[in-house]
Every structure is written in C-alpha cells, then in structure tokens.
Tab-separated table of C-alpha atoms and ligand atoms in Angstrom:
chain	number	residue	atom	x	y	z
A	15	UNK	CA	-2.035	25.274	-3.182
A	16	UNK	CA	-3.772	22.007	-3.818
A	17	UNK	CA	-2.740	18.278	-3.726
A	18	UNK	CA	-3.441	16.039	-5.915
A	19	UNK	CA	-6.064	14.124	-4.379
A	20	UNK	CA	-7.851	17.409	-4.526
A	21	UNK	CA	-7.245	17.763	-8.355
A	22	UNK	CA	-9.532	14.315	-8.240
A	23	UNK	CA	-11.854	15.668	-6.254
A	24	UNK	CA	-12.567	18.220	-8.805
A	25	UNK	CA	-12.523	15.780	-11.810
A	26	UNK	CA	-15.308	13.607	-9.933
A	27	UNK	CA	-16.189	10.180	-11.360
A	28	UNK	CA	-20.524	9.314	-12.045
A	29	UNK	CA	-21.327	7.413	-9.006
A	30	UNK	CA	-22.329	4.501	-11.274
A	31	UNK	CA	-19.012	4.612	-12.503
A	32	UNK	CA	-17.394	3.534	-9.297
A	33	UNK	CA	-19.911	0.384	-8.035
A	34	UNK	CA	-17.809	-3.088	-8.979
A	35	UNK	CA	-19.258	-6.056	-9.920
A	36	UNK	CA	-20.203	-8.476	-7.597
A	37	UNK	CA	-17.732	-10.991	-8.766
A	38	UNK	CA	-18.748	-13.743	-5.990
A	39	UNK	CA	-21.814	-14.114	-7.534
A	40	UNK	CA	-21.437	-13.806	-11.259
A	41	UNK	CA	-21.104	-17.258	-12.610
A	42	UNK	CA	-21.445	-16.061	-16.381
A	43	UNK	CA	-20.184	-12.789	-17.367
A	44	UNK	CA	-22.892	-10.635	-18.067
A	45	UNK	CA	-23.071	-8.307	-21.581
A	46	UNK	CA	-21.758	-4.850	-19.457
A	47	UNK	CA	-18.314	-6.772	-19.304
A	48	UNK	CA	-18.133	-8.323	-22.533
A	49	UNK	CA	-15.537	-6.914	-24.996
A	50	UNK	CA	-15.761	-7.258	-28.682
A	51	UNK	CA	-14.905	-9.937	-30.754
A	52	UNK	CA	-12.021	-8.984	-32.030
A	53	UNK	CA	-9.863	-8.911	-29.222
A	54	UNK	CA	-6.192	-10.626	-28.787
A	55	UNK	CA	-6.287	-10.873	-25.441
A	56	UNK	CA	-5.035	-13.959	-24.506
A	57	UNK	CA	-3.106	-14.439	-27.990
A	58	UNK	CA	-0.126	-12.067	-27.492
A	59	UNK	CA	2.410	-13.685	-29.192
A	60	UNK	CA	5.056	-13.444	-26.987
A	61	UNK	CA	5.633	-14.598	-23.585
A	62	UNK	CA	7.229	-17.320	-21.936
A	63	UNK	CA	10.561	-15.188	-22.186
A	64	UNK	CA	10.693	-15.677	-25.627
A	65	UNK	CA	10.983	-11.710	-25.889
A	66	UNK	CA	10.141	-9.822	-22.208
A	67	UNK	CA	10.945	-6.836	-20.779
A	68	UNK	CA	13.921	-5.883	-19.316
A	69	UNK	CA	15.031	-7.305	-15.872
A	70	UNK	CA	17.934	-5.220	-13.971
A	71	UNK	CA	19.969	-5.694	-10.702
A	72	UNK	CA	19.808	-2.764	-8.973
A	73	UNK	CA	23.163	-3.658	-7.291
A	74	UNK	CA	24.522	-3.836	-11.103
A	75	UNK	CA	27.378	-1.433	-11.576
A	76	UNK	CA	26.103	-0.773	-15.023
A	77	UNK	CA	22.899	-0.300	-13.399
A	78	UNK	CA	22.639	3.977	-15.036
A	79	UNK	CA	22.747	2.699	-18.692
A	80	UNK	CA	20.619	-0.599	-18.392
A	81	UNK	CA	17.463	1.820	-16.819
A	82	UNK	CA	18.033	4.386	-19.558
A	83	UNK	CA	18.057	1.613	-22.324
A	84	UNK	CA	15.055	-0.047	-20.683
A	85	UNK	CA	13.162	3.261	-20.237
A	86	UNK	CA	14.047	4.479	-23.643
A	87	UNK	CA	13.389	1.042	-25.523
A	88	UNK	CA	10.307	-0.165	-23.033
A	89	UNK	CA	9.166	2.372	-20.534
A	90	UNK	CA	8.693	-0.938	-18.302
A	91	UNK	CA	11.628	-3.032	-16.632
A	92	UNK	CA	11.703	-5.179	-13.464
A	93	UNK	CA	13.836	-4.985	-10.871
A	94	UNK	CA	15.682	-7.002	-9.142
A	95	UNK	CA	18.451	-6.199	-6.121
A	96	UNK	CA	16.346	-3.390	-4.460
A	97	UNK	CA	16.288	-4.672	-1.136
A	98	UNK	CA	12.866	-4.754	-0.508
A	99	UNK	CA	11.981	-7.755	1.895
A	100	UNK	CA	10.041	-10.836	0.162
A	101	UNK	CA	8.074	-11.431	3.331
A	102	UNK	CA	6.844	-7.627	3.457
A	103	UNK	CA	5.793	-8.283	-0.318
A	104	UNK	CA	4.193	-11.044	0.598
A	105	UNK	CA	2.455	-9.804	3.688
A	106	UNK	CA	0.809	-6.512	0.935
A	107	UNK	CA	-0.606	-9.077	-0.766
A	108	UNK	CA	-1.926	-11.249	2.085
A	109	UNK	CA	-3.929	-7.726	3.210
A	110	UNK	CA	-4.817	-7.148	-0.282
A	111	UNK	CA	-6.665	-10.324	-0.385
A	112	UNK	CA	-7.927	-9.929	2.489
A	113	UNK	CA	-9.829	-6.796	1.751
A	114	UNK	CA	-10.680	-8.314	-1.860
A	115	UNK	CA	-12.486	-12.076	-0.462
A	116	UNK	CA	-14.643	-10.044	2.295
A	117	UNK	CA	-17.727	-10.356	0.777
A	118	UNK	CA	-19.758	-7.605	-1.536
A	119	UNK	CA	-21.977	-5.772	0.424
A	120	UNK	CA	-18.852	-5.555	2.975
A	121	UNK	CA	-16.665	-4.188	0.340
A	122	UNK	CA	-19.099	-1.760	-0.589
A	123	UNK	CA	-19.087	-0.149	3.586
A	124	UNK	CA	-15.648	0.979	2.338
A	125	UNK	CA	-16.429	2.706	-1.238
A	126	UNK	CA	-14.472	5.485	-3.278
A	127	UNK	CA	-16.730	8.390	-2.948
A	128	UNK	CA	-16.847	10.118	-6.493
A	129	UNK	CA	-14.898	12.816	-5.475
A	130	UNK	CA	-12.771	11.111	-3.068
A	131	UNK	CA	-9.071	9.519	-3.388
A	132	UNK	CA	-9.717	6.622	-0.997
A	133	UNK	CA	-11.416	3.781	-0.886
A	134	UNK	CA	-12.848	0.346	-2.950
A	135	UNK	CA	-14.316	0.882	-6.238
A	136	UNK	CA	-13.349	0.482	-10.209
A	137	UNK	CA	-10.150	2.209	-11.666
A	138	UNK	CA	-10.089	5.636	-12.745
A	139	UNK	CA	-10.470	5.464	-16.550
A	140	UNK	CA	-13.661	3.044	-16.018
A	141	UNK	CA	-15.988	5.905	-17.541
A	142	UNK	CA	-13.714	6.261	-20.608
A	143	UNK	CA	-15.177	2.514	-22.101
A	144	UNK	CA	-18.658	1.079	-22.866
A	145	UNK	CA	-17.622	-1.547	-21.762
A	146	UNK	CA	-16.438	-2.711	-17.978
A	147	UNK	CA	-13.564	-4.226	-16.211
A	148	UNK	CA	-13.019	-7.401	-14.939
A	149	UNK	CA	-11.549	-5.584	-12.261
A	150	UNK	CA	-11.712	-3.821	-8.251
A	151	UNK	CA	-9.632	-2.216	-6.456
A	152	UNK	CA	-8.701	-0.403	-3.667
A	153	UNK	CA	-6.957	3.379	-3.509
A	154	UNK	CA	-4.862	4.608	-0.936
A	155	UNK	CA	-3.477	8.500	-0.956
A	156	UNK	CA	-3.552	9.780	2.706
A	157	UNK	CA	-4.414	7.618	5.599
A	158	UNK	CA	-6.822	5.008	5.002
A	159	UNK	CA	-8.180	4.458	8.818
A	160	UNK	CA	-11.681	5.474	8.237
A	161	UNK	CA	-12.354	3.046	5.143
A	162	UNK	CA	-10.224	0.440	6.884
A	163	UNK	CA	-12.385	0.579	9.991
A	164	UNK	CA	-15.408	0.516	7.860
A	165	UNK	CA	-14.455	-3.260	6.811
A	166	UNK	CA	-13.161	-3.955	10.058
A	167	UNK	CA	-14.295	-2.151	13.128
A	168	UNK	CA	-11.607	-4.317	15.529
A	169	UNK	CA	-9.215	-5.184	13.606
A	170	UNK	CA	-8.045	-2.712	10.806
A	171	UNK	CA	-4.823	-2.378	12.283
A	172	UNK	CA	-2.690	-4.638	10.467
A	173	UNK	CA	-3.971	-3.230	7.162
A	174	UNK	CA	-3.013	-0.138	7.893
A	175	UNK	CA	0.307	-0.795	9.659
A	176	UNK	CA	0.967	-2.825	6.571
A	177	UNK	CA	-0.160	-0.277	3.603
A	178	UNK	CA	1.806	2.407	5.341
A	179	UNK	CA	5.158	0.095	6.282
A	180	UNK	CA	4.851	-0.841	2.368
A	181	UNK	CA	4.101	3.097	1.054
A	182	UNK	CA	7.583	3.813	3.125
A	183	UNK	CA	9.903	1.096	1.472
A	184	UNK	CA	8.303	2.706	-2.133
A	185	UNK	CA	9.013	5.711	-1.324
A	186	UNK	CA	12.287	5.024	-0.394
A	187	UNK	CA	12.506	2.885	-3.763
A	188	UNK	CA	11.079	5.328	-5.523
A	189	UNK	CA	13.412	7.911	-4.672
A	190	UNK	CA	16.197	5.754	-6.046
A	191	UNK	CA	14.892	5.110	-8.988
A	192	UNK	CA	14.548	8.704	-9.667
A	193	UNK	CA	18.377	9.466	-9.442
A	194	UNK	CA	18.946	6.833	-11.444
A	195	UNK	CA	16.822	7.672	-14.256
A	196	UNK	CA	18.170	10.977	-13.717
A	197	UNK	CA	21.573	10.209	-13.823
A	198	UNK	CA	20.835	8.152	-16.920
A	199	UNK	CA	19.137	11.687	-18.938
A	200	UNK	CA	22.719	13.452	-17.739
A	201	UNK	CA	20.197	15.671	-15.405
A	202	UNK	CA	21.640	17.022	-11.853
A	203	UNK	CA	18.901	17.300	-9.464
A	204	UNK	CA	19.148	20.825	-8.603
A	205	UNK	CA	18.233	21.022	-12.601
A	206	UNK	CA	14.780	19.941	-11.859
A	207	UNK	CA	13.097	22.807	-9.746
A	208	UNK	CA	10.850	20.526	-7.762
A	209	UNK	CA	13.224	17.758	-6.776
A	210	UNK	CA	13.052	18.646	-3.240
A	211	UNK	CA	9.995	18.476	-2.739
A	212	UNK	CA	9.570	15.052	-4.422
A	213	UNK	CA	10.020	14.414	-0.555
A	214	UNK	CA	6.885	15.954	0.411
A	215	UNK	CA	4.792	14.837	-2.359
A	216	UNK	CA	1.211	12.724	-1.872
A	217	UNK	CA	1.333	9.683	-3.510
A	218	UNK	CA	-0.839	6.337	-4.319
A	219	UNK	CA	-1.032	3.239	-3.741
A	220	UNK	CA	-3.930	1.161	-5.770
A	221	UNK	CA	-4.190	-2.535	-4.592
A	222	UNK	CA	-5.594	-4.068	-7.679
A	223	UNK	CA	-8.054	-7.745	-7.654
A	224	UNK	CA	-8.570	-9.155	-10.882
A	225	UNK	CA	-10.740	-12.377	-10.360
A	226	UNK	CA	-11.084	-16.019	-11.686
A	227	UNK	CA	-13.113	-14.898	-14.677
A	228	UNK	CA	-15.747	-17.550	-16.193
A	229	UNK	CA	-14.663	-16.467	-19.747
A	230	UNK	CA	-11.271	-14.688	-20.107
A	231	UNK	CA	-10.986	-14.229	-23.347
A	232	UNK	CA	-14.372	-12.165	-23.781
A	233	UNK	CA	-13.150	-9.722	-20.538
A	234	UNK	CA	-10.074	-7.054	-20.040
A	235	UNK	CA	-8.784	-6.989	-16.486
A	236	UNK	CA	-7.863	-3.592	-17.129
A	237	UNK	CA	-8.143	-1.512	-20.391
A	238	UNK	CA	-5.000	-0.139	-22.305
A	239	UNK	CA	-3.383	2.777	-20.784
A	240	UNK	CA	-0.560	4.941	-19.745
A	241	UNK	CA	0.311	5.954	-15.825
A	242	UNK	CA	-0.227	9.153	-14.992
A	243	UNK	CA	2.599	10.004	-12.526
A	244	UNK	CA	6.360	10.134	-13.250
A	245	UNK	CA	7.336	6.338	-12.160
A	246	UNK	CA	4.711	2.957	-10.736
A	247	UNK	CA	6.372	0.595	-9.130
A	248	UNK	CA	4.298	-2.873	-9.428
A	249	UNK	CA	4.456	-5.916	-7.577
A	250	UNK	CA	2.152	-8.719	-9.226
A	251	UNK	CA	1.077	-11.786	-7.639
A	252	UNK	CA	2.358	-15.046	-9.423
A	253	UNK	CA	-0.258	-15.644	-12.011
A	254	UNK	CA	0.125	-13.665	-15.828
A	255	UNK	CA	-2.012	-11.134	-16.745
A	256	UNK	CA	-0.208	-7.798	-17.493
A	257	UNK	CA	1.020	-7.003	-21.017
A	258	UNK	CA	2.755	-4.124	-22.251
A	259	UNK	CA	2.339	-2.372	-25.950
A	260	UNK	CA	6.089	-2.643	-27.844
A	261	UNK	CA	5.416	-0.653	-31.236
A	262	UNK	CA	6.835	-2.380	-34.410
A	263	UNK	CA	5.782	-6.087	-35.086
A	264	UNK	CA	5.474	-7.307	-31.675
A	265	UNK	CA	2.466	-5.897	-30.307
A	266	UNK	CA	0.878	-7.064	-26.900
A	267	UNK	CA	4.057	-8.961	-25.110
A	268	UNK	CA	3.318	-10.949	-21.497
A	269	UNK	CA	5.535	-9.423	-18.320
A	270	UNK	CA	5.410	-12.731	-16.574
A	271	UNK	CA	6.318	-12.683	-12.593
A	272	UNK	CA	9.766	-13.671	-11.118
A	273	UNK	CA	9.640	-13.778	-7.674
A	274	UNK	CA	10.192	-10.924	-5.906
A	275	UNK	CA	11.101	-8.683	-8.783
A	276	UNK	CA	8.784	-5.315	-9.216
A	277	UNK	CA	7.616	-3.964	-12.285
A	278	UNK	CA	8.742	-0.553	-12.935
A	279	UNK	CA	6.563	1.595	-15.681
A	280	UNK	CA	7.714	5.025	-16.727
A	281	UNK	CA	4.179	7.295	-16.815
A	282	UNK	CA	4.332	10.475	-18.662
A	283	UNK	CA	5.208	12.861	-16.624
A	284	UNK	CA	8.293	11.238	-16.693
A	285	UNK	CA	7.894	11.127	-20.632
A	286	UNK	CA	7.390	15.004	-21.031
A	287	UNK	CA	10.239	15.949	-18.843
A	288	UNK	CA	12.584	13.566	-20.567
A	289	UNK	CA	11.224	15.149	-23.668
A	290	UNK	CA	9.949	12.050	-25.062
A	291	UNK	CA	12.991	10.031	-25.025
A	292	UNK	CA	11.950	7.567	-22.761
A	293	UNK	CA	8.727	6.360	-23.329
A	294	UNK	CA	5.280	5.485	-21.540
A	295	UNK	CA	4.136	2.440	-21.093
A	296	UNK	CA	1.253	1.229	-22.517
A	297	UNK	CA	-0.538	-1.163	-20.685
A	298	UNK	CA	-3.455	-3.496	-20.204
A	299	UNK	CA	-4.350	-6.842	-18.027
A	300	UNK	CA	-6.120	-9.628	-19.191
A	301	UNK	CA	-8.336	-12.168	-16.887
A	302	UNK	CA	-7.734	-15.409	-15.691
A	303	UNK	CA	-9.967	-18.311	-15.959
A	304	UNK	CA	-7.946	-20.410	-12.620
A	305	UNK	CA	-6.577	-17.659	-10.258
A	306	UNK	CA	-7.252	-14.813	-8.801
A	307	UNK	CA	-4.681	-12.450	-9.707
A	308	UNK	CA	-3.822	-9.443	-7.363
A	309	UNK	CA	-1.468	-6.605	-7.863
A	310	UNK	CA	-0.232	-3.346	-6.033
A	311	UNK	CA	1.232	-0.437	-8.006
A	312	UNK	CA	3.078	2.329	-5.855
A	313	UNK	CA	2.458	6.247	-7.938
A	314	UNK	CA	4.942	8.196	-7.440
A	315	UNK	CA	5.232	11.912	-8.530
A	316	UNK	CA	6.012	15.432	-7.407
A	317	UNK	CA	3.717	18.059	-5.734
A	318	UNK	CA	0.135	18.700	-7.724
A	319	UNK	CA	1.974	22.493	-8.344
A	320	UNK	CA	5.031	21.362	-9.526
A	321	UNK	CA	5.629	23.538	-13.217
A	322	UNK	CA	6.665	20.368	-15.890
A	323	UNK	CA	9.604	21.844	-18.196
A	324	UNK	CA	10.915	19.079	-20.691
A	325	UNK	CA	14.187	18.675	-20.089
A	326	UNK	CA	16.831	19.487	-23.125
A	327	UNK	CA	20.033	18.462	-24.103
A	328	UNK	CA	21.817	21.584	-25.789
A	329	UNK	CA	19.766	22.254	-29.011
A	330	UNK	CA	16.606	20.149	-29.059
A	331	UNK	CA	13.436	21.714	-29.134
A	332	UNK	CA	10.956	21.107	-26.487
A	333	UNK	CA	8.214	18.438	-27.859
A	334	UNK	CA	5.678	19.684	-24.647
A	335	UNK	CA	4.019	22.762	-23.579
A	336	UNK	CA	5.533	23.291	-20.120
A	337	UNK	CA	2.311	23.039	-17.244
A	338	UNK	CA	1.927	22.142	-13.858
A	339	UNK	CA	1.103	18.384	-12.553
A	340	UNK	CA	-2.247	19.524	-11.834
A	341	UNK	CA	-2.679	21.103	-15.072
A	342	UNK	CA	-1.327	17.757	-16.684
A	343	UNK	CA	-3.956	15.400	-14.442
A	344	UNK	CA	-7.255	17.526	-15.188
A	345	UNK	CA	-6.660	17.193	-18.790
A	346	UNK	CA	-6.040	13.002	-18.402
A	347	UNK	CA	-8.980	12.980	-16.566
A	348	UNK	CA	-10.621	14.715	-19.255
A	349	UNK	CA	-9.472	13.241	-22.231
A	350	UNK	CA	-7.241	10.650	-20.868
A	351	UNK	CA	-5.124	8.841	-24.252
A	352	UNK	CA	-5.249	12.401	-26.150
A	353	UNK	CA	-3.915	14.082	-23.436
A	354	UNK	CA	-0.368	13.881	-24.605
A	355	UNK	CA	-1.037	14.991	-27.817
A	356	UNK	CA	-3.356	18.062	-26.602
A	357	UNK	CA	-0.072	19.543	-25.081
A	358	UNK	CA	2.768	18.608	-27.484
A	359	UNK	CA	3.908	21.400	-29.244
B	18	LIG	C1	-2.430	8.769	-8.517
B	18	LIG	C2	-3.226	7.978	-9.199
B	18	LIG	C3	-2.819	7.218	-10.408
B	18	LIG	C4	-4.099	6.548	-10.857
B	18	LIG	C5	-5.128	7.504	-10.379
B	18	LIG	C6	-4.657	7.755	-8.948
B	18	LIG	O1	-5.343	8.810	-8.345
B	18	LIG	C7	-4.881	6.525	-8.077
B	18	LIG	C8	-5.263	5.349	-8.910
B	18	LIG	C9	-4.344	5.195	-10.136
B	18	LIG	C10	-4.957	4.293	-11.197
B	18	LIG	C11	-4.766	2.786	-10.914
B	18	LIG	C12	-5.385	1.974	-12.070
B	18	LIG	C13	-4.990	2.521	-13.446
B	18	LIG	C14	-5.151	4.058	-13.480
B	18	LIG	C15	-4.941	4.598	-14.888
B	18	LIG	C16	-6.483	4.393	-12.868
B	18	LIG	O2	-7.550	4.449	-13.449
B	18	LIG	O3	-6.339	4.597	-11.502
B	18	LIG	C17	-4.228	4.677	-12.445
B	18	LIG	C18	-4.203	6.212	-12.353
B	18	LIG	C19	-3.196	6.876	-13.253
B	18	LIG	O4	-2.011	6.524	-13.328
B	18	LIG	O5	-3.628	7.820	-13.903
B	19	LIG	O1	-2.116	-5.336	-12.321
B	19	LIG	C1	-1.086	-4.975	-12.858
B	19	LIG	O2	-0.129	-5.716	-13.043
B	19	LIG	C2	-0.937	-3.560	-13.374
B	19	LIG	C3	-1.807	-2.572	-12.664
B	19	LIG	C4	-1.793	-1.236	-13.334
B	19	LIG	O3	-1.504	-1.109	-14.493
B	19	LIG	C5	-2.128	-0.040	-12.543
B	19	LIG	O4	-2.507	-0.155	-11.360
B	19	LIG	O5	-2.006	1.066	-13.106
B	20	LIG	FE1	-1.118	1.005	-14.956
C-alpha cells in the first residue's frame, strides 16, 4: 500500500529543478525566467467582472444545481457561505508570508528534497518548461515540524498550529463539497467504492508566493495547467493574478478576489470519474509589477490505491480507462498535459 507522497517520491524532481530564485535580489529578470514574446499575459480580455467565474452561496438552497452548472460550464467557482472564519484566512496568509520574506539562504534550510513531499522549493511541473517561474512555494502533506523548525528553531509553533488548524477546516470543506458535487452527478456515495476512505486520505496543502516582478509581462507566475487531485480549494490574497482557460472566444479570463470567498477548481480525477462532464480547469498566474501576491490551495483526493471507474449514467460509454490514483499521478508526472489523453479510451 503506498500514499501518495510516496508515489512522488518515486517520480523524483532534478535537484536543479527545485532551487527558486532569489527574488530579493533580482532587480532585472534574468533570461532563465523570460517567456516568449508572444505571450497575453496581462491582456486577457476579460476581467473586472465583465465575464468571471461563477460565485455560489453555499447556504443557497439551489446550491446542488449552481455547483453542477459551474463545474460543468467552468471547472472553477468561488464560494461564498462556507463558514470558514475570515480571521483564520487571514492568519494562513500572515504565516505564509512569513515563511516567504525570511530571507534566501534561510528559505533554502527548509528545501523540498527531490524525492520528498515537504518543504520550500518551485512547483511540481517546473521541469516540464524551458523556461522558469516567477514563483516559490511551500508544500505541506504530513507534518511539517522538521522543515518548520529548520526556519525557526524557537518559534515554529504558530506555523504549524496554523497550517494544521487550516488543513482541518479544508478538510471539513472539502468533504462538503464532495457531496455536493455528488449529489449534483445523481451519484450516492456508497456508489463510489472509496468514499470512505476519502476520510483517511493524505492530502496537500501548497502555500504559493508570487513576487513584485520587475517586468510582468515578460514572466508567468505559474505555467498553464490542470490539478491533479479530485477538488483545490484556493484562497488568494487580494491582488489579481490567476486566470482560468474558458474554450470558445474568450480565452484567458481574470478570477479577481472577493473577500473571503475561495476558489474552487475541479482537477481531473474529478473529470474522469464524472466521465468528462464536468471539466478541469485550466489554469495559469501571471506576475505583478506592485504586490506581492500569495495564495494557498488545499488538494484534496482519495487514497493513492483508490481504483478510478468513470461514473455512468445508464447507457454512456466510459470516455477513461479505469486505474488507480497512483496509476493516474505517475503518468502526470510523466507526461503531465497528455496524461488525459494517454488514458481516454
Ligand atoms: C498533491 C499535490 C498536487 C500538486 C502536487 C502535490 O504533490 C503538491 C503540490 C501541488 C502543486 C501546486 C502547484 C501546481 C501543481 C500542478 C504543482 O506543480 O504542484 C500542483 C500539483 C498538482 O495538482 O498536480
Ligand atoms: O495562486 C493561485 O491562485 C493558484 C495556485 C494554483 O493554481 C495551484 O497551487 O495549483
Ligand atoms: Fe493549480
């Protein structure tokens, strides 16, 4: 039986893969973090709510067919009415930047080894670009006392007591969310062989820094991609950045930050069991020339040997190979955007 931060530890990362910039100390961005030309990163046509993503009260008695519309038109929403304290959303982020201003060399005490599931480094799909991100973060799956203590010996408490307080109220969240989105595919839980042990599974928490950037519109905060797990759950800090894909004429469209709302993506795992009817989201974050931007996106999924069956109304034929989680994360780590299409029937 093996977890998932095990399945990372045998799709390691190149060590050079993992080392962040020094961000402090780059006044110009240097040639390893410029994108091409052609990008449209800051010129996504639509933002300022002209056209955004849905928002939904959780306390909404409608609240079944608004998250299926959302999931099935978006794979993103935010939510509001989820009961989720403002000043423990606040006090995530106060930690978060807290680990993120300590300075380089202290940052680096506390690094992601390339096998490991903890600790400060660049995202995941770094080694999938030529170019880098104007990005850092920081994982959490398991306890993270030992790379706390590494940034401070005295006084790691609070981070902890915080990251773990937070992990619980996602969790709890998360859970919700689930029903819901079942609810919303007609799906009992006892349908869904590993539902119980959605209790039991490891999940992750990234705390993501994207910093004042020198020249934003030569830099990607983070590249284009899809979540791995069944649902994130996002809370962003009040400065734009994150955009999500809508196919058809739109493009690149801004989800802009409304006080204590969370962003909620759907990640394909929850894409293959609803047999493709709600989608993933594609995402990406662009920089900021005047703030430093922060986020902290909750993964939630089942066990790494839960067995993935797309789910079927009477009739339809499945559009994915049934596999395990496991199965599913080795072959994103692998080939990460084909990895849909490597197991659709
Ligand atoms: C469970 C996880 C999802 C994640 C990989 C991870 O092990 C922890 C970090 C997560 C993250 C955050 C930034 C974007 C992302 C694609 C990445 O590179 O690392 C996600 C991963 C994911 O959803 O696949
Ligand atoms: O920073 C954000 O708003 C999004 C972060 C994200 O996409 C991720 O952590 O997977
Ligand atoms: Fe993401």
């Amino acid at each position: 039986m093996s977890t998932l931060s095990e399945v990372y530890r045998d799709n390691p990362l190149h060590p050079q893969h993992i080392i962040p910039l020094d961000f402090e100390s780059a006044h110009t961005v240097p040639e390893s973090h410029i994108w091409p030309e052609t990008n449209d990163f800051q010129h996504s046509g639509w933002s300022n709510g002209e056209l955004s993503i849905p928002v939904i009260d959780l306390m909404d008695p409608n609240v079944v067919e608004h998250i299926g519309h959302a999931c099935e038109t978006w794979g993103m929403f935010q939510v509001i009415g989820h009961g989720v304290c403002l000043s423990l959303l606040e006090e995530v982020e106060a930690e978060a930047r807290r680990l993120f201003e300590l300075p380089a060399r202290q940052k680096m005490k506390a690094l992601r080894s390339p096998g490991g599931a903890t600790g400060y480094g660049t995202a995941r799909i770094t080694p999938f670009f030529s170019k880098n991100m104007w990005h850092e973060g920081f994982t959490i799956m398991g306890s993270c006392v030992d790379h706390a203590k590494e940034l401070w010996p005295r006084n790691y408490k609070r981070f902890c007591d915080t990251m773990v307080e937070y992990q619980k109220k996602m969790k709890a969240l998360a859970y919700q969310l689930w029903l819901l989105v079942l609810k919303s595919l007609d799906i009992q839980e006892k349908d869904v062989t590993w539902a119980a042990s959605l209790q039991h599974s490891e999940a992750a928490l990234q705390l993501n820094s994207y910093p004042c950037c020198p020249d934003p519109d030569r830099v990607l905060g983070l590249a284009p991609h899809t979540d791995t797990l069944l649902l994130t759950i996002v809370h962003q800090s009040d400065s734009n950045g994150l955009q999500v894909f809508k196919d058809g004429v739109l493009g690149w469209v801004s989800v802009s930050p409304i006080a204590g709302a969370l962003v909620v993506n759907v990640g394909d795992l929850l894409h293959i069991v609803s047999n493709a009817r709600f989608l993933t989201a594609y995402h990406r974050v662009v920089a900021n020339q005047a703030c430093h931007r922060v986020s902290i996106a909750y993964f939630y999924g089942p066990p790494a040997e839960s067995e993935l069956v797309p789910i079927l109304p009477k009739l339809q034929a499945p559009c994915y190979r049934s596999l395990t989680v496991k199965e599913y994360v080795s072959v994103k780590a692998k080939h990460l955007e084909k990895a849909l299409s490597l197991i659709r029937i």
